[in-house]
CSV table of C-alpha atoms in Angstrom, one decimal:
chain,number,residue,atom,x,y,z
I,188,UNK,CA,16.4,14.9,-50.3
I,189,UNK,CA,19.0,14.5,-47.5
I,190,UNK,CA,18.5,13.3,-44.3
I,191,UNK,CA,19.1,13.5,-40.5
I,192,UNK,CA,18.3,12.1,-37.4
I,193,UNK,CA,15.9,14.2,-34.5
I,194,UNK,CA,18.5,14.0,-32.1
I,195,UNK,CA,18.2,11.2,-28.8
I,196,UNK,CA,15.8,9.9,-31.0
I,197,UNK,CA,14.8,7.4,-33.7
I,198,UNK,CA,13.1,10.0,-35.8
I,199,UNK,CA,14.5,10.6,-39.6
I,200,UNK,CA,13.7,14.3,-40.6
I,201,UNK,CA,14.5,15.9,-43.8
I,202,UNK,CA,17.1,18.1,-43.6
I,203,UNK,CA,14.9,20.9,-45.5
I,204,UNK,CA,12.4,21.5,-43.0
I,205,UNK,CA,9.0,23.2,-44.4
I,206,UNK,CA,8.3,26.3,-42.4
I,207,UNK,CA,4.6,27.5,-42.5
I,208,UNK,CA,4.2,30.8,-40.7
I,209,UNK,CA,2.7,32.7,-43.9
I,210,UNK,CA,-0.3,30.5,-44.3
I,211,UNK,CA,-3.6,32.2,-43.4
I,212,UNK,CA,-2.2,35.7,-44.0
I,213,UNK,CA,0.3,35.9,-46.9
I,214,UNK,CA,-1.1,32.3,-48.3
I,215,UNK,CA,-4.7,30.7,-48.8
I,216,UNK,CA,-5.5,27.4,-47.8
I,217,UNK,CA,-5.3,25.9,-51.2
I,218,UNK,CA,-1.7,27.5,-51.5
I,219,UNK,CA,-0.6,26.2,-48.0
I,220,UNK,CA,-1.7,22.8,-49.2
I,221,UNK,CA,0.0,22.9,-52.6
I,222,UNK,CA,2.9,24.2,-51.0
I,223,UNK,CA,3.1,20.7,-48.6
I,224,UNK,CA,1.8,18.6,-51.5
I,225,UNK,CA,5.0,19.7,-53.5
I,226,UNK,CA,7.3,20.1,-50.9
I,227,UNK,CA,6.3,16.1,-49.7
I,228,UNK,CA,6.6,14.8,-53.1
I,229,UNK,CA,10.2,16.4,-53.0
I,230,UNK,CA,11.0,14.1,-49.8
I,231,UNK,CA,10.6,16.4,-47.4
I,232,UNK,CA,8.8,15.2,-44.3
I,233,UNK,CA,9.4,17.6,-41.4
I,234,UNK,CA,6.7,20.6,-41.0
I,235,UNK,CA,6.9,23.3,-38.4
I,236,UNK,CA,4.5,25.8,-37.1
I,237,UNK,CA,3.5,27.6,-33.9
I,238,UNK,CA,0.4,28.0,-31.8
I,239,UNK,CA,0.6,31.8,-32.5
I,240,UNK,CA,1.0,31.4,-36.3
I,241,UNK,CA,0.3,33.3,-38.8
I,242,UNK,CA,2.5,36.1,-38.4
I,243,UNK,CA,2.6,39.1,-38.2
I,244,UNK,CA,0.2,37.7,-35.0
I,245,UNK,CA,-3.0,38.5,-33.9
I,246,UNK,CA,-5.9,37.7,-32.7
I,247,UNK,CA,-7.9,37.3,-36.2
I,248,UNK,CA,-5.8,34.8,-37.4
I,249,UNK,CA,-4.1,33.4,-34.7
I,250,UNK,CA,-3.9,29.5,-35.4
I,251,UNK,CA,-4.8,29.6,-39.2
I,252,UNK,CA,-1.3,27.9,-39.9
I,253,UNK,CA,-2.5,24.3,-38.0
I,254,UNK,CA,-6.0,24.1,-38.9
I,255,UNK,CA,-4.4,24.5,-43.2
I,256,UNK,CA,-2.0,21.7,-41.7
I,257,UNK,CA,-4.8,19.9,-40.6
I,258,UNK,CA,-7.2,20.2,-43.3
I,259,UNK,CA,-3.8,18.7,-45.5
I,260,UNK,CA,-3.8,15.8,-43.1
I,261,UNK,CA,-7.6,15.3,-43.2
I,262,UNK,CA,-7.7,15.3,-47.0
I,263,UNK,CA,-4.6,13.6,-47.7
I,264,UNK,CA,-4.0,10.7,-44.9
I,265,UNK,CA,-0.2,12.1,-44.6
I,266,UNK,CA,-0.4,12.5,-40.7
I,267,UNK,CA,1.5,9.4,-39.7
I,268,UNK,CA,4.2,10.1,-42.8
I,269,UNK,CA,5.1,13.4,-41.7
I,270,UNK,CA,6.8,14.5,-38.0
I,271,UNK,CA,5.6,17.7,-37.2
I,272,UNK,CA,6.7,20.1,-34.8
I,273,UNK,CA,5.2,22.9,-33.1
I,274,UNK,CA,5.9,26.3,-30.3
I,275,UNK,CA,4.2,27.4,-27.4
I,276,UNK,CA,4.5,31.1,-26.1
I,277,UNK,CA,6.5,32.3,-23.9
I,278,UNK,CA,5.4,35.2,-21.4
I,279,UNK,CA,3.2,37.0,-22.6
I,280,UNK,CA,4.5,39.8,-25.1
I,281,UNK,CA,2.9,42.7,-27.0
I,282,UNK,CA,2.0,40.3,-30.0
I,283,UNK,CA,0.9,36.8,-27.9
I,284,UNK,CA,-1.5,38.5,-25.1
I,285,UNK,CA,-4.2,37.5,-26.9
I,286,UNK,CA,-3.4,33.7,-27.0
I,287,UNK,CA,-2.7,33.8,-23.0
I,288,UNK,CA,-1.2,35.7,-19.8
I,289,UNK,CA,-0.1,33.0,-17.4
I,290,UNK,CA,3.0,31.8,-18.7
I,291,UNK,CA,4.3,28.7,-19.1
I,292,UNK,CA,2.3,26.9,-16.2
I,293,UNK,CA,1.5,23.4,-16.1
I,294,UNK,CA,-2.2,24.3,-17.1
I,295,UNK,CA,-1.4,26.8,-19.5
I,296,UNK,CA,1.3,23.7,-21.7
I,297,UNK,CA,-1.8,21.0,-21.4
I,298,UNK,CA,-4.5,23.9,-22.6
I,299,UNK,CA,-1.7,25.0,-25.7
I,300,UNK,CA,-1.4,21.1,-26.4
I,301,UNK,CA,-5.0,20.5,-26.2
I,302,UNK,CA,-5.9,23.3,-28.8
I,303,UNK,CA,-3.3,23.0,-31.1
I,304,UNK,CA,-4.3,19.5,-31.8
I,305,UNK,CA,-7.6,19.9,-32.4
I,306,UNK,CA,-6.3,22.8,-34.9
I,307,UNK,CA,-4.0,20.1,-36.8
I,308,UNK,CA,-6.7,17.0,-36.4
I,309,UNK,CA,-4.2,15.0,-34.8
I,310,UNK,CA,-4.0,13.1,-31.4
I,311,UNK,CA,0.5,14.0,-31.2
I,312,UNK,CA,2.9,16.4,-32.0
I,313,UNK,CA,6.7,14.8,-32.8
I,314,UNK,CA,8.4,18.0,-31.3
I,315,UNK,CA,6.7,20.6,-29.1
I,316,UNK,CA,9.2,23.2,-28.6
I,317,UNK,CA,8.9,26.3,-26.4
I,318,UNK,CA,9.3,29.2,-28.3
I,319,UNK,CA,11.0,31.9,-27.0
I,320,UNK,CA,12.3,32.5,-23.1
I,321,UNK,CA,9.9,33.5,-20.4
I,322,UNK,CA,13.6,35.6,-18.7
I,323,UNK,CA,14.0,38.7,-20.3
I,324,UNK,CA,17.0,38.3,-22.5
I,325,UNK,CA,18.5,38.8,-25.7
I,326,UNK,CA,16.2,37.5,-28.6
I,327,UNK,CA,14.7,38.6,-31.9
I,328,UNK,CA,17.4,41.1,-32.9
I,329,UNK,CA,18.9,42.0,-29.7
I,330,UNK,CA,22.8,42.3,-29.9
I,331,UNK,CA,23.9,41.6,-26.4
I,332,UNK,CA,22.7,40.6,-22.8
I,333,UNK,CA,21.9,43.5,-20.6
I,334,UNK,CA,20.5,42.4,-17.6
I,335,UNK,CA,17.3,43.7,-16.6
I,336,UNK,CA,17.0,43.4,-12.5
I,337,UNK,CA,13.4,44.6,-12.6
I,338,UNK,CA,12.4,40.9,-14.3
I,339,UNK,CA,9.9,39.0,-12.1
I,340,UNK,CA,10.3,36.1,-14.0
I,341,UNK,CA,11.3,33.1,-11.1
I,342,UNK,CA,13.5,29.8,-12.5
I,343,UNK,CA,10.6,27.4,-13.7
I,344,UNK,CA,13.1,25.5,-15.9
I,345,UNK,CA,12.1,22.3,-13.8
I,346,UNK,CA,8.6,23.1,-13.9
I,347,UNK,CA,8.4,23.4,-17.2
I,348,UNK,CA,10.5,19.9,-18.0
I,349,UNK,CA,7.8,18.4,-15.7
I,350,UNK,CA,4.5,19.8,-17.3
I,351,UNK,CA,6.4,19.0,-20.4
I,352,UNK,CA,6.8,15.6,-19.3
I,353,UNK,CA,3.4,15.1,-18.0
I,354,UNK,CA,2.3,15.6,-21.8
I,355,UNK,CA,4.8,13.2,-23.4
I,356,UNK,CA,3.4,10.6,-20.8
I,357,UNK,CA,-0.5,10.9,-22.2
I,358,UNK,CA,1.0,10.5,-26.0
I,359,UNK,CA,0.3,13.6,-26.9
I,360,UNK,CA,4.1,14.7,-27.7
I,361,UNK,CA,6.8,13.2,-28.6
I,362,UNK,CA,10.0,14.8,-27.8
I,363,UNK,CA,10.9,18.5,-26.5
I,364,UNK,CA,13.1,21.9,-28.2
I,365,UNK,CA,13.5,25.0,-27.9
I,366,UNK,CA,13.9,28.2,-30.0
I,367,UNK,CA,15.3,31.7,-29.4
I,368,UNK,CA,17.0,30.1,-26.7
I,369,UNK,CA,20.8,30.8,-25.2
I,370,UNK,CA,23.7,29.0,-24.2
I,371,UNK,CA,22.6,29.9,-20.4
I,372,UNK,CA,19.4,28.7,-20.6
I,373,UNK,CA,19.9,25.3,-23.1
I,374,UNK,CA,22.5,24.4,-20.1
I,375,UNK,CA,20.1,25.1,-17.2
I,376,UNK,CA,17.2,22.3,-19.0
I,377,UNK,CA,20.1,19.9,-19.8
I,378,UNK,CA,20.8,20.5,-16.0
I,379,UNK,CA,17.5,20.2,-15.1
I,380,UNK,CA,16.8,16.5,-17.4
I,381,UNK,CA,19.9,15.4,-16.3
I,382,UNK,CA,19.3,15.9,-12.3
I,383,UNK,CA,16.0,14.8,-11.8
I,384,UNK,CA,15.6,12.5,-14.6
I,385,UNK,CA,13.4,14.7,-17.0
I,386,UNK,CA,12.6,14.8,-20.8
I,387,UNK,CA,15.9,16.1,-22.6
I,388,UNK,CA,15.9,18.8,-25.1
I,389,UNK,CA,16.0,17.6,-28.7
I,390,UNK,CA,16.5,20.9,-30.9
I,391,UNK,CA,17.1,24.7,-30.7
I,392,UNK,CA,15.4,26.6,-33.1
I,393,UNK,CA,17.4,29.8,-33.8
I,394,UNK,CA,17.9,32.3,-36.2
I,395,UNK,CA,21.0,31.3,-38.7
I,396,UNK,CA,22.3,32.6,-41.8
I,397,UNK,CA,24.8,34.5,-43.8
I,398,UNK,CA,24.0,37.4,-42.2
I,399,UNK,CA,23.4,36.6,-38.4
I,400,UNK,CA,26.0,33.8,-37.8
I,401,UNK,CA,25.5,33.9,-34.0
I,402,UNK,CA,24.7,30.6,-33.4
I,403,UNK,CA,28.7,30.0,-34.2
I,404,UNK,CA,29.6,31.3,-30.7
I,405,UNK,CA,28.5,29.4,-27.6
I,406,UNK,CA,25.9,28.3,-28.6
I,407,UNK,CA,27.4,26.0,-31.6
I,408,UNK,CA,30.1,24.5,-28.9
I,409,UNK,CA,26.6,23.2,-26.5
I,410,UNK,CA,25.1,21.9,-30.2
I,411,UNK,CA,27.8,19.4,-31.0
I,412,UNK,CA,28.7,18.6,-27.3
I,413,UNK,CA,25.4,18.2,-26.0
I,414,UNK,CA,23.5,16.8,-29.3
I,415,UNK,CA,21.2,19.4,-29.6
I,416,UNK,CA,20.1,20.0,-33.1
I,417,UNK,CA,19.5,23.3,-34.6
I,418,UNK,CA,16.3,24.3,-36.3
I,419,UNK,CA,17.4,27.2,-38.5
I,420,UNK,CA,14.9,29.8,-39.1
I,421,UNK,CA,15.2,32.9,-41.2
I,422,UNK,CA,18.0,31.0,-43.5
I,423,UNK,CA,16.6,33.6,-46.1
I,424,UNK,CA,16.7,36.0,-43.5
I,425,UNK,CA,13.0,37.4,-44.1
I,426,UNK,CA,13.6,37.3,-48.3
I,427,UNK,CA,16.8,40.1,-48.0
I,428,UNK,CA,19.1,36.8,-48.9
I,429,UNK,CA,17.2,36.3,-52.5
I,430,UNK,CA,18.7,39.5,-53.3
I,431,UNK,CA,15.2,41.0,-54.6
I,432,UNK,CA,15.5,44.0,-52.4
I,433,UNK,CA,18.8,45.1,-53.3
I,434,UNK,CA,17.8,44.4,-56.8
I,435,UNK,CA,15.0,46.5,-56.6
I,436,UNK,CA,12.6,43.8,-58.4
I,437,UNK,CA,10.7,42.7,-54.6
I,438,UNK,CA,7.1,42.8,-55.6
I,439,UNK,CA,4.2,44.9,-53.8
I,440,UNK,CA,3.4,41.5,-52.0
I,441,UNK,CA,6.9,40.5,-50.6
I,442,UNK,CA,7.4,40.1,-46.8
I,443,UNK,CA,9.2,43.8,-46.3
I,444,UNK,CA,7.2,45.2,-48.2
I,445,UNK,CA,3.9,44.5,-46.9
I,446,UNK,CA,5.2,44.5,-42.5
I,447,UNK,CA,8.1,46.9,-42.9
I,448,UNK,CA,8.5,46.7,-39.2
I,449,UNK,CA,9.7,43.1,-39.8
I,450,UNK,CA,13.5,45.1,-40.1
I,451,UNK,CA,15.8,43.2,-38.7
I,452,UNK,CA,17.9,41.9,-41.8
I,453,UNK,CA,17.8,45.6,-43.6
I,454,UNK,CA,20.6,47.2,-41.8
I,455,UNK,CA,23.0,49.4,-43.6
I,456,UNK,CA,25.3,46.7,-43.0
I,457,UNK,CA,22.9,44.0,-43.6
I,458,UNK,CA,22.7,45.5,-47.2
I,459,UNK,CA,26.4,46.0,-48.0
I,460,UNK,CA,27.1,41.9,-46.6
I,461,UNK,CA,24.3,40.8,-48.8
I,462,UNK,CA,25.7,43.0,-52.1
I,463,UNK,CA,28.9,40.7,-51.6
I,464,UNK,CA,27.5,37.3,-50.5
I,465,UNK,CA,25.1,37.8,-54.3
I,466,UNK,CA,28.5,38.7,-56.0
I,467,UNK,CA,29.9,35.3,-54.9
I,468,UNK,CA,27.0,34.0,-55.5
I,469,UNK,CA,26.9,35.6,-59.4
I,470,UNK,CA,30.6,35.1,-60.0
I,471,UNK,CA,29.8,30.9,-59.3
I,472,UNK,CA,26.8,30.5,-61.6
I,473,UNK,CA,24.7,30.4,-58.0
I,474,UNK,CA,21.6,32.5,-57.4
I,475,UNK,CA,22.1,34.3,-54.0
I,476,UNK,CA,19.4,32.0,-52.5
I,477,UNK,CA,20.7,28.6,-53.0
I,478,UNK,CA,23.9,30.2,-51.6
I,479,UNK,CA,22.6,30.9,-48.8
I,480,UNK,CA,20.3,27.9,-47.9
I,481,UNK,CA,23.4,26.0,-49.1
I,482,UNK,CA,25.6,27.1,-46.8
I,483,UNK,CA,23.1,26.6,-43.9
I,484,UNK,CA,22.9,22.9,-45.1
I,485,UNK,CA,26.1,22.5,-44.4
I,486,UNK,CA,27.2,23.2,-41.1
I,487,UNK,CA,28.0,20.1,-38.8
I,488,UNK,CA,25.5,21.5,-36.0
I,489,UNK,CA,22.9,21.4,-38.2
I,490,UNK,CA,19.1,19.0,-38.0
I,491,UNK,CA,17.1,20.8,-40.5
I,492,UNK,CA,17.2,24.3,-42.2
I,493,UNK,CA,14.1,25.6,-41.8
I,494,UNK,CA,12.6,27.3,-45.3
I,495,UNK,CA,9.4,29.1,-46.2
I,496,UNK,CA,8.1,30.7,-49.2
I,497,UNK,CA,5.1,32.6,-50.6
I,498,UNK,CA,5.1,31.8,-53.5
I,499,UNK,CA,6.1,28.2,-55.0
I,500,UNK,CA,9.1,29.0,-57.5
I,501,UNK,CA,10.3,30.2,-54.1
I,502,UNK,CA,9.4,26.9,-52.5
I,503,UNK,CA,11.0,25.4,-55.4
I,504,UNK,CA,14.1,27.2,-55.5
I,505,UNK,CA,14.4,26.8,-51.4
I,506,UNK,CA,14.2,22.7,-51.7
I,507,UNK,CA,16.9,22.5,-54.5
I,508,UNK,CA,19.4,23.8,-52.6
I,509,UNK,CA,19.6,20.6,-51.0
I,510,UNK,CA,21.7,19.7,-54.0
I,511,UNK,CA,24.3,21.9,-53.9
I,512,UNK,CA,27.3,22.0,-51.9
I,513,UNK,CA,29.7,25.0,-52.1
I,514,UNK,CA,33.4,24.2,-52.2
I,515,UNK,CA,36.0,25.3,-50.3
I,516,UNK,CA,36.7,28.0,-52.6
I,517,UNK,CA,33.4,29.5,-52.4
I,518,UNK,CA,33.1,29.1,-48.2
I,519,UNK,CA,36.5,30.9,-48.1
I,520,UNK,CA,35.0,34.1,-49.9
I,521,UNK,CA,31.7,33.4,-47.7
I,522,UNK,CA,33.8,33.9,-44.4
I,523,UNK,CA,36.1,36.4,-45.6
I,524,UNK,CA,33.0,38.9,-46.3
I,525,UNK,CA,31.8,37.8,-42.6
I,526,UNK,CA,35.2,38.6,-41.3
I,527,UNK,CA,35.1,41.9,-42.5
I,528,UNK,CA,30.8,42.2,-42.1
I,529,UNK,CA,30.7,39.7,-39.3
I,530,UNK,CA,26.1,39.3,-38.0
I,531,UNK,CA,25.4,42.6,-39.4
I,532,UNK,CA,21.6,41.2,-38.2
I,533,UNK,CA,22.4,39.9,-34.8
């Protein structure tokens, strides 16, 4: 396994981060924890999940995910050898009303905190990150920014740093991130921190891969400059990166299959990118999926890429691309595809 450092902080993370949001739907129990028992064997000690978790979201099995993390802590002792992260909702949305309506208040971040520990039988959490944007802007699939001047939302960036703050003072987290976040509002908490002397964002976890290269625009300039780490999500972008869909050989169980509204990487242009990236892929004795966590690894703006599986010769597959490291040659067929194809899945 390779290794970074959670940035402004101490913290080591595996650069292969294990993401969790299938467990309690897609997995069991007994498959979430043979899923962390291999994946900590392999070296990798940095697990993310989310209040709201499993999705597709509900309210049946909203929190599943933590309490199979903390059933793995319980029976195993691992707590203090793994750093775990976790989200909070943003306003409330058509999939998170259930969990709460208020927002990100200073009573709403202690009440998250306060559950989602007991969920993952532990008395911290090493990054608690908000998880999407209380504003109404661009995320999850949304091309560009259209304002919307019928928002009520009201700048709480410094309330939120000082809830936030608050909780990092009783123990109970560690350090702070965000995720679906943009340029705009990453600069307006760095702002925020640096003015009045507030906890400093740590991570953004966004959306990155071979077909959404996004993150390459603003938002990579703000990583490097202002040591914020990314957190890459959807590296497989939701299994259509493994190739099995184009292949026709996706099983009746696979992600798209089973929530077809979960569309975002199936574009007509989505398709025609990922037919080229698995010919690369083919033509250097790669499979398309450690292509495409491979190139993920290596970007300079990268903390950890974040991978998931449903099944374990996926899990597998995802962790061994930490080996691999594609060659010039190989990155110059990569970006010549996205200069023709460039974030078919925005």
């Amino acid at each position: 396994m390779k290794y970074t450092t959670l940035p402004n902080s101490e913290i080591k993370v595996s650069k292969i981060c294990l993401g969790t949001m299938t467990w309690g739907n897609q997995n069991t129990e007994g498959e979430g924890h043979e899923q962390m028992d291999y994946a900590f064997e392999q070296g990798v000690n940095f697990f993310d999940t989310a209040e709201m978790y499993p999705v597709p979201a509900n309210p049946e099995t909203q929190g599943r995910t933590s309490k199979i993390i903390g059933t793995w802590f319980k029976k195993t002792g691992n707590r203090d050898k793994v750093v775990l992260a976790s989200k909070i909702i943003g306003r409330s949305s058509d999939y998170s009303a259930h969990i709460r309506t208020t927002g990100l208040t200073s009573e709403s971040i202690k009440e998250a905190i306060d559950k989602e520990l007991q969920r993952l039988q532990t008395d911290y959490i090493d990054l608690y990150q908000i998880h999407w944007p209380e504003r109404l802007t661009n995320t999850f699939g949304i091309r560009d920014y259209k304002h919307d001047p019928s928002d009520e939302w009201k700048d709480n960036f410094n309330e939120v740093l000082h809830a936030l703050d608050e909780q990092i003072k009783t123990g109970k987290i560690r350090h702070i991130g965000m995720s679906n976040e943009k340029a705009w509002g990453t600069m307006r908490y760095l702002e925020e921190s640096k003015i009045h002397k507030l906890p400093r964002m740590s991570t953004i976890q966004n959306a990155y891969s071979l077909i959404n290269r996004v993150f390459e625009g603003d938002m990579a300039e703000v990583s490097i400059r202002e040591n914020i780490g990314l957190l890459a999500y959807s590296p497989m972008a939701f299994g259509v990166l493994s190739g099995k869909y184009i292949k026709g050989i996706a099983g009746d169980d696979s992600r798209l299959k089973l929530y077809p509204r979960f569309a975002r990487y199936s574009s007509e242009q989505s398709t025609e990118a990922t037919k080229r990236y698995l010919k690369i892929a083919e033509d250097n004795n790669m499979t398309l999926a450690q292509m495409s966590l491979a190139f993920v690894n290596q970007q300079p703006f990268l903390t950890s890429n974040i991978i998931g599986a449903s099944k374990m010769e996926q899990l597998k597959e995802n962790i061994d691309s930490i080996d691999i490291t594609l060659n010039e040659n190989i990155l110059e067929q990569i970006n010549a595809v996205h200069a023709v194809i460039p974030n078919p899945a925005p």
